[in-house]
XYZ file of C-alpha atoms in Angstrom:
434
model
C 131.912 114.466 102.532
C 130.583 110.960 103.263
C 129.989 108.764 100.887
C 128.218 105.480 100.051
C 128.802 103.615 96.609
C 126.738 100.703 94.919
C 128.762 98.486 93.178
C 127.385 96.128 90.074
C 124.062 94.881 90.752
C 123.896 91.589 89.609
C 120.553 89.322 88.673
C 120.818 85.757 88.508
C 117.543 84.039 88.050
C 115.679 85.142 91.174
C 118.468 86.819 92.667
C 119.247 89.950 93.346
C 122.733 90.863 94.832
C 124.870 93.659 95.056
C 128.148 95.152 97.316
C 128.172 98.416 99.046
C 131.481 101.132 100.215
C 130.854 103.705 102.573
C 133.265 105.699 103.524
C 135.136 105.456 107.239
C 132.514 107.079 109.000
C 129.080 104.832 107.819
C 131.219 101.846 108.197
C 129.626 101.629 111.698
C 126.153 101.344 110.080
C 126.427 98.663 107.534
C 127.511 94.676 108.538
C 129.473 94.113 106.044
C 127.209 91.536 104.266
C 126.397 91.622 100.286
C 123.083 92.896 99.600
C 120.449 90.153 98.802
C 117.313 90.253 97.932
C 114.961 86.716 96.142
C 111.946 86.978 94.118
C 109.812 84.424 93.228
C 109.799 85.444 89.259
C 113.083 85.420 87.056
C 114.232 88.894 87.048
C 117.066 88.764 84.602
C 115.344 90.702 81.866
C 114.858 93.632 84.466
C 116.852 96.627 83.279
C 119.749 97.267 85.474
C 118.504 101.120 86.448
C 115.809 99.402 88.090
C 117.551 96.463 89.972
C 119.411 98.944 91.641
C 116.171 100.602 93.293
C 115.943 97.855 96.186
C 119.399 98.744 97.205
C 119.014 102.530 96.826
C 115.588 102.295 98.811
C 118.047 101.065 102.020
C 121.065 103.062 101.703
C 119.404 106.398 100.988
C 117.864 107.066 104.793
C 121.111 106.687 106.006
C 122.736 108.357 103.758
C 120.513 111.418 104.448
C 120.779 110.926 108.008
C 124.463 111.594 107.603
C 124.381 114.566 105.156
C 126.084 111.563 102.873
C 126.116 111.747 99.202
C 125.408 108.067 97.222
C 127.041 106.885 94.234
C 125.572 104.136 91.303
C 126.447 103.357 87.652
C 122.580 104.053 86.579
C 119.364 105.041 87.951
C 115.653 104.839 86.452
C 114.432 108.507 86.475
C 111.706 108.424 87.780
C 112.782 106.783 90.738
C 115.631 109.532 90.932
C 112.822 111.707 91.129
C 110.895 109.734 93.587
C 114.179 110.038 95.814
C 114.419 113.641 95.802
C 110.377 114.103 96.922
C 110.983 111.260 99.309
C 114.105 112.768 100.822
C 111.971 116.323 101.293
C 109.590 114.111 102.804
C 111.969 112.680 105.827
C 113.993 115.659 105.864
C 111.073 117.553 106.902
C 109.354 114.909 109.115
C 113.008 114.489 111.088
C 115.139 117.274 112.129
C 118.003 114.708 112.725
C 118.414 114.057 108.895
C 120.809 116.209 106.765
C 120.182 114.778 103.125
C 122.428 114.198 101.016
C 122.501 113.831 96.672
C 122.094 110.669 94.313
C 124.867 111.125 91.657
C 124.786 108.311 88.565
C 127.012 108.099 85.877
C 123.605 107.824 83.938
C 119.838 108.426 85.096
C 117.968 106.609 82.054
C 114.371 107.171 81.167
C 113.561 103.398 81.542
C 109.791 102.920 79.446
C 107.234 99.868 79.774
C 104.124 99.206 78.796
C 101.067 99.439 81.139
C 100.664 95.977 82.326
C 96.917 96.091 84.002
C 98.322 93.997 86.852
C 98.528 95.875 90.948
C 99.839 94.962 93.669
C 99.567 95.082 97.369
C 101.536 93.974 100.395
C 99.787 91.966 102.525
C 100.345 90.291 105.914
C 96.632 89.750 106.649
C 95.887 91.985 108.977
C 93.735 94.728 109.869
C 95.230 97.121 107.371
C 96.160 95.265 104.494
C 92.702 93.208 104.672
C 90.840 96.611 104.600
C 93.156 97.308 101.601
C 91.774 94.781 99.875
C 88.392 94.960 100.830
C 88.902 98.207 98.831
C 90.759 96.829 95.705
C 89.070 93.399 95.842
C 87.798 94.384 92.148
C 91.341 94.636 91.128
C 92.152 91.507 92.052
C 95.706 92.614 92.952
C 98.868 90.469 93.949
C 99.239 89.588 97.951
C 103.026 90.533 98.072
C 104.485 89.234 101.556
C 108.191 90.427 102.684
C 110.431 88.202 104.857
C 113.223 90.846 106.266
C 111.664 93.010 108.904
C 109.665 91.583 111.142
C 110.523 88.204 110.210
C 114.427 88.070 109.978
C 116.107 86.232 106.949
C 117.193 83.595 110.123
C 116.754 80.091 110.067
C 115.075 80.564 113.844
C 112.460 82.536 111.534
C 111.608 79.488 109.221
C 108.780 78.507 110.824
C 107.369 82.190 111.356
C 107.872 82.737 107.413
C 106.473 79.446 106.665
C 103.530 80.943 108.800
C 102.827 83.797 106.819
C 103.568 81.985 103.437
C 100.532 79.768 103.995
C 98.195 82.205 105.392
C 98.598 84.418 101.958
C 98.753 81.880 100.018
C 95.570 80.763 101.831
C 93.482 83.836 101.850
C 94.731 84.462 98.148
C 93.147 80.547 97.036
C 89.744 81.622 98.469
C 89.671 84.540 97.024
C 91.433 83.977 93.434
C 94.328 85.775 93.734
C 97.979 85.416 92.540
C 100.310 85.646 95.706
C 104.267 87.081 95.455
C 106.908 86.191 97.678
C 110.062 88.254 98.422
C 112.962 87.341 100.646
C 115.787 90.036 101.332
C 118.393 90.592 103.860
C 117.716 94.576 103.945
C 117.887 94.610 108.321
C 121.219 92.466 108.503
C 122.436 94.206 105.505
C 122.065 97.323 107.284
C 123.331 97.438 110.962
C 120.237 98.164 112.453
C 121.246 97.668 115.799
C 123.349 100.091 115.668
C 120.680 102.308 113.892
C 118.539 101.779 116.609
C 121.266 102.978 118.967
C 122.382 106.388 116.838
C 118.679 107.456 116.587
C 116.433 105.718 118.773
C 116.416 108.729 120.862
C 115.667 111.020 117.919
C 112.239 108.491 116.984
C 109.088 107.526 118.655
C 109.696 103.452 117.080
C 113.156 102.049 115.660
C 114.949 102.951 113.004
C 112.931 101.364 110.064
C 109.849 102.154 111.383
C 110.193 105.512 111.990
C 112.404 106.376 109.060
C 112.585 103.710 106.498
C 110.270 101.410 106.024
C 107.814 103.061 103.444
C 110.572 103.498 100.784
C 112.108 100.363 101.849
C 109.692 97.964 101.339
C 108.023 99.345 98.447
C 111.437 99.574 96.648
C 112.098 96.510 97.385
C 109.333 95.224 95.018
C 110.537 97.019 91.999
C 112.192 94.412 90.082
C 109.216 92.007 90.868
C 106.743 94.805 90.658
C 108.725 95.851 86.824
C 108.392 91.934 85.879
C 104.863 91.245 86.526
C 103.576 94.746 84.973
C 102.305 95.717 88.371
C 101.105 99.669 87.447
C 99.735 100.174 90.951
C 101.001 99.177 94.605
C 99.438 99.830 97.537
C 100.508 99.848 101.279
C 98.163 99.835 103.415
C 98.394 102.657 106.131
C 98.987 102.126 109.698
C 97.716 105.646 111.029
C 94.881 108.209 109.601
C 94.314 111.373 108.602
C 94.645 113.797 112.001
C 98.075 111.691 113.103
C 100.938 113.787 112.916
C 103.690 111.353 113.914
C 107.237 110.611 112.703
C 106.636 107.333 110.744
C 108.229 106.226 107.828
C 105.336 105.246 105.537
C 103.196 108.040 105.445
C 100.912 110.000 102.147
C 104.062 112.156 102.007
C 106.323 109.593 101.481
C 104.653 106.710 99.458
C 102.498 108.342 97.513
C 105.961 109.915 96.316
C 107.065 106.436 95.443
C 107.675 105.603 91.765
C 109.231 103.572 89.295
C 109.198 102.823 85.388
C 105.384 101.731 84.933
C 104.821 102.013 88.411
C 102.941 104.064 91.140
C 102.865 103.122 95.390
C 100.272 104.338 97.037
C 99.501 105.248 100.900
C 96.275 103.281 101.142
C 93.177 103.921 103.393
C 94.533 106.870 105.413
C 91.197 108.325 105.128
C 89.894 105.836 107.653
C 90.563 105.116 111.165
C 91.634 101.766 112.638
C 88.084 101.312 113.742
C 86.734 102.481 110.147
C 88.848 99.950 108.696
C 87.411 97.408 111.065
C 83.646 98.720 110.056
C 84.747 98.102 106.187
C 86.061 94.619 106.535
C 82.833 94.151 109.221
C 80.585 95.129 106.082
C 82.429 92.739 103.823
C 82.225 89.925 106.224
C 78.455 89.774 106.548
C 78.157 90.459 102.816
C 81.070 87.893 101.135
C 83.123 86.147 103.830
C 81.642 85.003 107.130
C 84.439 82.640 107.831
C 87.427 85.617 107.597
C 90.168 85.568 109.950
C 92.422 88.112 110.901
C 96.426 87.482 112.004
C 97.605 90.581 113.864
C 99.278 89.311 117.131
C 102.944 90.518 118.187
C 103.647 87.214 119.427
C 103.029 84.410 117.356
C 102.597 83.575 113.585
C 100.597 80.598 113.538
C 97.308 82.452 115.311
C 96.762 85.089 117.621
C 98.075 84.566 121.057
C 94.510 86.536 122.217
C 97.375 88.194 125.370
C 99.114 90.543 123.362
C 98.293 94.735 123.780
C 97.517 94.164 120.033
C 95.276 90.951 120.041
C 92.960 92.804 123.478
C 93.004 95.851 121.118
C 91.802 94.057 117.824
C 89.436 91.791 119.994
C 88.197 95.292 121.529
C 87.897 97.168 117.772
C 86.188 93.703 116.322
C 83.671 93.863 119.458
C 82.984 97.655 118.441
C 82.292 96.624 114.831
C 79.562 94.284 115.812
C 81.407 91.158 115.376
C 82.739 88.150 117.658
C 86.350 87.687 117.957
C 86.051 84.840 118.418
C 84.779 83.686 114.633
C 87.634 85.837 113.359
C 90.986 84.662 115.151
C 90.897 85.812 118.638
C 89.815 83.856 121.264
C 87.672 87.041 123.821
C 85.781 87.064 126.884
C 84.067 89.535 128.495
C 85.866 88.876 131.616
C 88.897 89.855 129.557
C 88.294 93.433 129.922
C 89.172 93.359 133.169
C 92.466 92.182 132.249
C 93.255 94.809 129.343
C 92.707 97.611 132.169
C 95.006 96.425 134.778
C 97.977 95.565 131.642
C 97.271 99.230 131.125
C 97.308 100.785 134.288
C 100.316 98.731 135.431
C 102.292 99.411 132.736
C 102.868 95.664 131.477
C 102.961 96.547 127.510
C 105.390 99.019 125.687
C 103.753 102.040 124.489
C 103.616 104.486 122.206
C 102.111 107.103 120.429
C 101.025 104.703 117.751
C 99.102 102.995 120.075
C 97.777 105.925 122.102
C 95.956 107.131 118.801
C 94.597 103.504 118.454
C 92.898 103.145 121.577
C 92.013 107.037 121.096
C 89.872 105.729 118.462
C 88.242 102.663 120.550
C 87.575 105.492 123.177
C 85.394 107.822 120.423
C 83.546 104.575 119.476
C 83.088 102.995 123.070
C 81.244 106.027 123.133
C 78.859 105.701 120.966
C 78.212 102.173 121.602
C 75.559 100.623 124.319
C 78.160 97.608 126.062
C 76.343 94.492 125.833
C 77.150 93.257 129.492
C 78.628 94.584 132.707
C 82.300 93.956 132.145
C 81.842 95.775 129.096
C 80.248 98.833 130.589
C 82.895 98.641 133.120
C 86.150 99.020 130.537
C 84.074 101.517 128.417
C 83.210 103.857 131.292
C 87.074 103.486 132.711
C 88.676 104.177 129.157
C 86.184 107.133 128.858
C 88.381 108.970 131.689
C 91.616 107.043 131.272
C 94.890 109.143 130.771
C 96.210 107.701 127.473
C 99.135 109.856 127.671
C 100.118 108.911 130.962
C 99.544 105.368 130.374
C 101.776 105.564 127.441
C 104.741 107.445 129.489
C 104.434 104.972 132.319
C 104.917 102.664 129.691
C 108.765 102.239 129.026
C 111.616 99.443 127.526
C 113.585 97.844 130.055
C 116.435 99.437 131.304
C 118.725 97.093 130.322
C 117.978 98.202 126.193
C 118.546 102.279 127.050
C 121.680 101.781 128.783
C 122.785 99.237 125.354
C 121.726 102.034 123.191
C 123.183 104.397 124.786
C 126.422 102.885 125.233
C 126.408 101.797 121.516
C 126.616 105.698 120.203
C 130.223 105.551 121.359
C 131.427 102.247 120.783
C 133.662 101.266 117.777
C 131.382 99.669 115.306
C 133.841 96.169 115.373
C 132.939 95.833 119.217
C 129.611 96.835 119.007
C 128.893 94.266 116.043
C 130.536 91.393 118.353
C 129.395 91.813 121.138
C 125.891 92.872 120.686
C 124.423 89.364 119.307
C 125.745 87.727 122.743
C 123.985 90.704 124.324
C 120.776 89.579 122.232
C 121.147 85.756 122.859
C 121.169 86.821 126.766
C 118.316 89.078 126.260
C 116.358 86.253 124.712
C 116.992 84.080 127.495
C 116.127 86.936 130.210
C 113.189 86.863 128.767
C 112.096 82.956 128.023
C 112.757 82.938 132.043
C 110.049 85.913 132.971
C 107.600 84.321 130.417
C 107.700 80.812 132.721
């Protein structure tokens, strides 16, 4: 049987750190790196059988996608329970995961004190802005993650000096406390080789589609257990009605729990667009001057290009605002342009985004356009094929073949030679941008 086994977990100060053994087989799926993980509070006085729940929150997908069993000195219980709903969760969502079983040499019932404090992670977009449209009155903790989407790399600096200010920004204006964590979880991990195994298994990557609900909420425990957070949210990407293979999902967060703390799936009872029409509402009643950040592309603003800044421009347009008084600079004459990146194929898609502009279609059509270009991109999307624009829509070549290659490549060669492979693929692509 395959086996994974977290050594001490250690906290000094703000630091979290802990090694990992796998046995031969998962060797391939973990770099080799110590498990790190900062805070922005001390977390010394954070019982041990809950420092270990950022780790666990990693290792566990994996494990389960190997039928691998995983081994620690002590466990909170209730997260050990959490594990086991989670795990039926994934295990059901994904045919491709075995499971596997927690053992600890002691699960302890780990008891604090209701601290009246919540939490919610926050990036300040669509989702987690609607989030706190709807918790505003609990004033809860902006909680942004460097790790995933911004790497722990010193080429990401500037990207998580970005998103630092921006929460702490939107948190000064509105009188909130802000929390900051910093983890290696992805380079901990292999993902790339992840992505390889069971990108073909997955509509996104591997953290996306499998681990990121667990992952990132875990991650907060320690924080979460010093600040007396008793509720965190995530906000939710899709809505009730979407039945895709995503890793934060009702079935899987909701499941989430630690000593003193419950995560919850927040806002799946509204659509994108519904979630537009809330923050709408709360614009023309509390905050005229809000911005949104949700571009693919850049940090620091929305590059207004992107298949995700035309579709928030679109869904902001549909909500009765301007984009351009909330972050995205939108012309009618860009409608034009969103049609023919569709119809030619220029943006990856998938079936997130088919559902998205799904939505933008059933509200299109129940709004009167307010000019020609307008009425033009409304009456095309009315009759577009969204599932053929989304299978016309593939990654490059160049990243199946890698994959595919990777499944049967020794995990030594793979892990050497695939960051040249990336530094190329960087530069491939700085030359098509010009």
């Amino acid at each position: 049987m395959s086996s994974i086994v977290i050594d001490h977990v250690s906290a000094d100060g703000t630091t979290l750190e802990c090694d990992v053994r796998t046995s031969p087989a998962l060797e391939r799926f973990f770099s080799g790196e110590s498990f790190r993980t900062e805070y922005d509070v001390p977390i010394e006085d954070v019982p041990d059988a809950v420092l270990v729940i950022p780790v666990l929150a990693q290792v566990c997908p994996v494990a389960w996608a190997n039928g691998a069993d995983v081994y620690v000195d002590e466990v909170d219980a209730t997260f050990a329970a959490a594990l086991d709903d989670v795990q039926a969760s994934l295990c059901s969502m994904h045919d491709f995961l075995e499971g596997g079983t927690l053992y600890a040499k002691e699960t302890v019932d780990v008891q604090r004190e209701a601290g009246g404090e919540s939490g919610l992670l926050f990036t300040g977009g669509v989702d987690s802005t609607c989030s706190y449209v709807r918790h505003r009155e609990e004033e809860p903790t902006l909680i942004s993650i460097r790790g995933w989407t911004i790497t722990p790399d010193a080429a990401d600096d500037d990207k998580w000096d970005h998103l630092r200010s921006r929460a702490s920004s939107f948190a000064d204006d509105h009188g909130l406390e802000t929390a900051f964590v910093e983890s290696n979880m992805l380079s901990f991990l292999a993902h790339p080789m992840l992505l390889a195994h069971y990108k073909r298994h997955v509509d996104g990557a591997w953290y996306s589609s499998v681990g990121h609900g667990l992952g990132l909420l875990g991650l907060c425990a320690p924080m979460a257990y010093a600040r007396g957070m008793d509720d965190l949210y995530v906000a939710a990407t899709h809505w009730e009605g979407i039945d895709l293979e995503w890793g934060s999902r009702p079935d899987i967060d909701d499941h989430v729990r630690w000593a003193g703390t419950q995560c919850h799936h927040d806002s799946y009872d509204l659509t994108r667009q519904e979630r537009l029409d809330a923050i709408a509402d709360y614009i023309e009643a509390e905050a005229p001057a809000l911005q949104l950040q949700t571009c693919n592309v850049r940090m620091d603003g929305n590059c207004g290009e992107c298949e995700k800044c035309y579709r928030t421009a679109v869904g902001l347009r549909l909500s009765g605002l301007e984009p351009t008084d909330h972050g995205y600079q939108f012309e009618h004459e860009d409608y034009r342009e969103i049609r023919t990146a569709l119809e030619e194929g220029r943006w990856v898609l998938g079936q997130d985004e088919r559902y998205m502009w799904e939505d933008i279609r059933d509200r299109a059509r129940e709004t009167e356009p307010s000019s020609p270009d307008e009425a033009a991109f409304f009456a095309w999307l009315d009759d577009a094929d969204l599932d053929e624009l989304v299978s016309e829509s593939r990654s490059p070549l160049s990243h199946r073949i890698l994959h595919a290659g990777a499944r049967n490549t020794p995990a030594r060669v793979y892990n050497t030679v695939y960051p040249a492979w990336r530094s190329a693929k960087s530069g491939l692509q700085r030359v098509r941008s010009r």
